[in-house]
CSV table of C-alpha atoms in Angstrom, one decimal:
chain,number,residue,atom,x,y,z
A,1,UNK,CA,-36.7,37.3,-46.7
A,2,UNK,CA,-35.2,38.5,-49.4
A,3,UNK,CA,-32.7,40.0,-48.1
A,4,UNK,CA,-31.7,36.7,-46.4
A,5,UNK,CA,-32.2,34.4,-49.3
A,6,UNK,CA,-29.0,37.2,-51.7
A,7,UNK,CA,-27.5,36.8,-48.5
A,8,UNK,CA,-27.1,32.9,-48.9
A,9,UNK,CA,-26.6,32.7,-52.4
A,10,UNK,CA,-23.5,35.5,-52.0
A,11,UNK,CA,-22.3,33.5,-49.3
A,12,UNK,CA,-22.1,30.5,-51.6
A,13,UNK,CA,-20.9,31.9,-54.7
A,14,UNK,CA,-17.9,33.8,-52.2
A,15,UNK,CA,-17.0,30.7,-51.0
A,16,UNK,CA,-15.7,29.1,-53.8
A,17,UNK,CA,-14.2,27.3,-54.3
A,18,UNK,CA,-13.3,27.0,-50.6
A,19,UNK,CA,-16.5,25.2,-49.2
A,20,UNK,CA,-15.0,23.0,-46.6
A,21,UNK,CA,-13.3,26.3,-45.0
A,22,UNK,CA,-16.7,28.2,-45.0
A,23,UNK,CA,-18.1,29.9,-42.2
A,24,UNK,CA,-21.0,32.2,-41.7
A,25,UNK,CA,-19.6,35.9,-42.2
A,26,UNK,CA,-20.6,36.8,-38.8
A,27,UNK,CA,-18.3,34.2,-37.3
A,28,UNK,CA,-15.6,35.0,-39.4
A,29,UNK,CA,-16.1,33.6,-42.7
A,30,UNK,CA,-13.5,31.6,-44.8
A,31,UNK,CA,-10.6,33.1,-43.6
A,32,UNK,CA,-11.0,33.7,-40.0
A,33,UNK,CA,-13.4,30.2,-39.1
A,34,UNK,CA,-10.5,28.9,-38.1
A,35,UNK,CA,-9.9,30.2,-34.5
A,36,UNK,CA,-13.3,29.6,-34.0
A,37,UNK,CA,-13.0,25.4,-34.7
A,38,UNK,CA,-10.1,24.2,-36.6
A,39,UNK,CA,-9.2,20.3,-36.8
A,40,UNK,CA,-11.6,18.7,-39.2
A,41,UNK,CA,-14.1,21.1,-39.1
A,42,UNK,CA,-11.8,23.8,-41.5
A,43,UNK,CA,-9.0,21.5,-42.3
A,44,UNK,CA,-8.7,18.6,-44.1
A,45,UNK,CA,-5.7,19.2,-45.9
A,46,UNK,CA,-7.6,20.1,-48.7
A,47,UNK,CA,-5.1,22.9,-49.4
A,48,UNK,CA,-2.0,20.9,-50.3
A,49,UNK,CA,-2.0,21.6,-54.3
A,50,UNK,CA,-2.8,25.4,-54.4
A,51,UNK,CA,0.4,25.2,-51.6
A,52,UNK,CA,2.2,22.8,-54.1
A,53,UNK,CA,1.1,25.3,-56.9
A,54,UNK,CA,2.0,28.8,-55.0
A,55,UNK,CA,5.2,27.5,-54.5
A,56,UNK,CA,5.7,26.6,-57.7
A,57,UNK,CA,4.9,29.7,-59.4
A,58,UNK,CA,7.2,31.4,-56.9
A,59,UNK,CA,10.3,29.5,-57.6
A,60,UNK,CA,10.8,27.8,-54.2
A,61,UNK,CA,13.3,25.1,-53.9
A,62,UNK,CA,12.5,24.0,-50.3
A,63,UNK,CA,10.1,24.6,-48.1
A,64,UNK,CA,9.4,22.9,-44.3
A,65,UNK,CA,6.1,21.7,-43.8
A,66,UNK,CA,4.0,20.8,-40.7
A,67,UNK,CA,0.8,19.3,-42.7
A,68,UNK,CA,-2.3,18.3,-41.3
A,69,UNK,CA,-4.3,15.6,-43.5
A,70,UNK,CA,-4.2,12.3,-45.4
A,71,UNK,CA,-2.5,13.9,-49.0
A,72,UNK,CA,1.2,12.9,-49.2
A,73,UNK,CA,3.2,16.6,-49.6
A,74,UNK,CA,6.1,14.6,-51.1
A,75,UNK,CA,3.4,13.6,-54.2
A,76,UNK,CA,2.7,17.2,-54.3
A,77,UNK,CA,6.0,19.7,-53.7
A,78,UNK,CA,8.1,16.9,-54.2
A,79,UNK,CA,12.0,17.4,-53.7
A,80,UNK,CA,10.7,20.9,-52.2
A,81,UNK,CA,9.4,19.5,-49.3
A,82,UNK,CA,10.8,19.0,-45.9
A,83,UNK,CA,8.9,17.5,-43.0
A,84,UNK,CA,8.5,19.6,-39.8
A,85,UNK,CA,6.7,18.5,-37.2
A,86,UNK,CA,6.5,21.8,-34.9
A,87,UNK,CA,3.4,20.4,-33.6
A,88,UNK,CA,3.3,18.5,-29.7
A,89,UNK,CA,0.2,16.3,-31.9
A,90,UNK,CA,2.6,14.3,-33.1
A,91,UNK,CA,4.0,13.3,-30.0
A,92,UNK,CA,0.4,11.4,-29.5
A,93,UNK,CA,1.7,9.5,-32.7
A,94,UNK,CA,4.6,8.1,-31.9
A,95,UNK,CA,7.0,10.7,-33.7
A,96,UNK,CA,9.1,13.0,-31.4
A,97,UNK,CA,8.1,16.8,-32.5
A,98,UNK,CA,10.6,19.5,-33.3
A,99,UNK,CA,11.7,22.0,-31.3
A,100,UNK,CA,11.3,26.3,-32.7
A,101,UNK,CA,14.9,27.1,-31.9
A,102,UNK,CA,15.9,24.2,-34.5
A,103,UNK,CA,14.1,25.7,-37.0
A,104,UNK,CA,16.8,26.6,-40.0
A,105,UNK,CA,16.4,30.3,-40.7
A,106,UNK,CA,16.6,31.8,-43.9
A,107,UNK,CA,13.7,28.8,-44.7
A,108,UNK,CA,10.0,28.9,-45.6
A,109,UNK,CA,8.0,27.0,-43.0
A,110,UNK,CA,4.0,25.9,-44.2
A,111,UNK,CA,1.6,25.2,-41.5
A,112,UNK,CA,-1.7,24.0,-41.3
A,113,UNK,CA,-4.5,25.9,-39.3
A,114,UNK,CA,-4.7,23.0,-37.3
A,115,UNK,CA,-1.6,23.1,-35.6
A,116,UNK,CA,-1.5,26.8,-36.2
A,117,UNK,CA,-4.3,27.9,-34.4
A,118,UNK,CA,-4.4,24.9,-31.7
A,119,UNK,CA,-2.8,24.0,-28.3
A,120,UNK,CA,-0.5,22.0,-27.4
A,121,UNK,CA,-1.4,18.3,-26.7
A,122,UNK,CA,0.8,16.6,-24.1
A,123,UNK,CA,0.1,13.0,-22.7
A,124,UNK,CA,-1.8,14.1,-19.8
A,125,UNK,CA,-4.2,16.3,-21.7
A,126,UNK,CA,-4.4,19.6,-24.0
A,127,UNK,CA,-2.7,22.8,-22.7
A,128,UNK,CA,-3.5,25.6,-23.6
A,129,UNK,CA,-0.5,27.5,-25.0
A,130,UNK,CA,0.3,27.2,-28.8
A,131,UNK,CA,2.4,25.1,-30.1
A,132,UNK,CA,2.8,27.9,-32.5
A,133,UNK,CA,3.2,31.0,-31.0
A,134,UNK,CA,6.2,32.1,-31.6
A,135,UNK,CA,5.1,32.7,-35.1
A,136,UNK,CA,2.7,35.7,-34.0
A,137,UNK,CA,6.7,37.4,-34.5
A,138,UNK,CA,6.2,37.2,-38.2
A,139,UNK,CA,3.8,37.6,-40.7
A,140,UNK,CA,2.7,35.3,-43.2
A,141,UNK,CA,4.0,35.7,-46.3
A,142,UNK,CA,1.3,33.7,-48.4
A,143,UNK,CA,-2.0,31.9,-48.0
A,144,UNK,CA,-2.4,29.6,-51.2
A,145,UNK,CA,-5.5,28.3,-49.5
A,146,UNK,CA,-7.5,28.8,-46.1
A,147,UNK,CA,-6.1,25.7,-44.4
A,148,UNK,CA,-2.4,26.8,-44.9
A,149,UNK,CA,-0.3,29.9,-43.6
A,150,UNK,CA,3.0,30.1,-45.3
A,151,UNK,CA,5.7,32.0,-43.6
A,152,UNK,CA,9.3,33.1,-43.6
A,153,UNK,CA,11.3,32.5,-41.1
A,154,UNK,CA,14.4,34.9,-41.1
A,155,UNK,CA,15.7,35.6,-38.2
């Protein structure tokens, strides 16, 4: 029992300031939950100022941006942010998502763990292929907070 009971107070004092992101350690913990279940269960966008502050501190004039959650990003990174909508979610929405091959290289491109990590979603259902995949090429460069990846796309 006691043994259990350090267990759960480590776990909680680990986890901050990053509670919404927290999983058990055995599934992962905070920065692997997300392949388990993404969407609102990890990501709310509740990583849009430590992205807004990493970028800041790094001297980044622009940076693309396919964001999950209700914060505005242009309140945030202001005249550094570009929308990017990499993700076939917004297709349900109304807007027309972008294709990888338009990407501009030689950019940074931030993406939430919910498009990240998650299929693709077409009209007649979900698919299983990632809408991101063809980032497993790179690695990210930064992760201000659990619910973003930040990478740079180069070639």
């Amino acid at each position: 029992i006691v043994f259990l009971f350090s267990w759960y107070i480590a776990s909680s004092v680990f986890a901050f300031p990053h509670y919404l992101s927290y999983y058990n350690e055995l599934a992962g913990g905070i920065t692997n939950g997300y392949k388990i279940a993404g969407h609102s269960n990890y990501d709310w966008g509740q990583d849009l100022k430590r992205l807004a502050q990493w970028a800041e501190k790094q001297g980044i004039e622009t940076m693309y941006l396919d964001f999950f959650g209700r914060g505005e990003p242009s309140y945030y990174l202001g005249s550094k942010y570009i929308p990017w909508r990499g993700s076939s979610w917004w297709e349900l929405h109304g807007l027309q998502s972008e294709n990888q091959e338009d990407f501009p290289r030689g950019n940074y491109l931030a993406v939430s763990t919910t498009f990240l990590a998650s299929g693709g979603w077409t009209s007649e259902g979900y698919s299983r292929a990632r809408d991101y995949e063809w980032l497993n090429a790179y690695t990210p460069v930064a992760r201000p907070g659990p619910s973003i990846f930040v990478y740079y796309i180069d070639k």
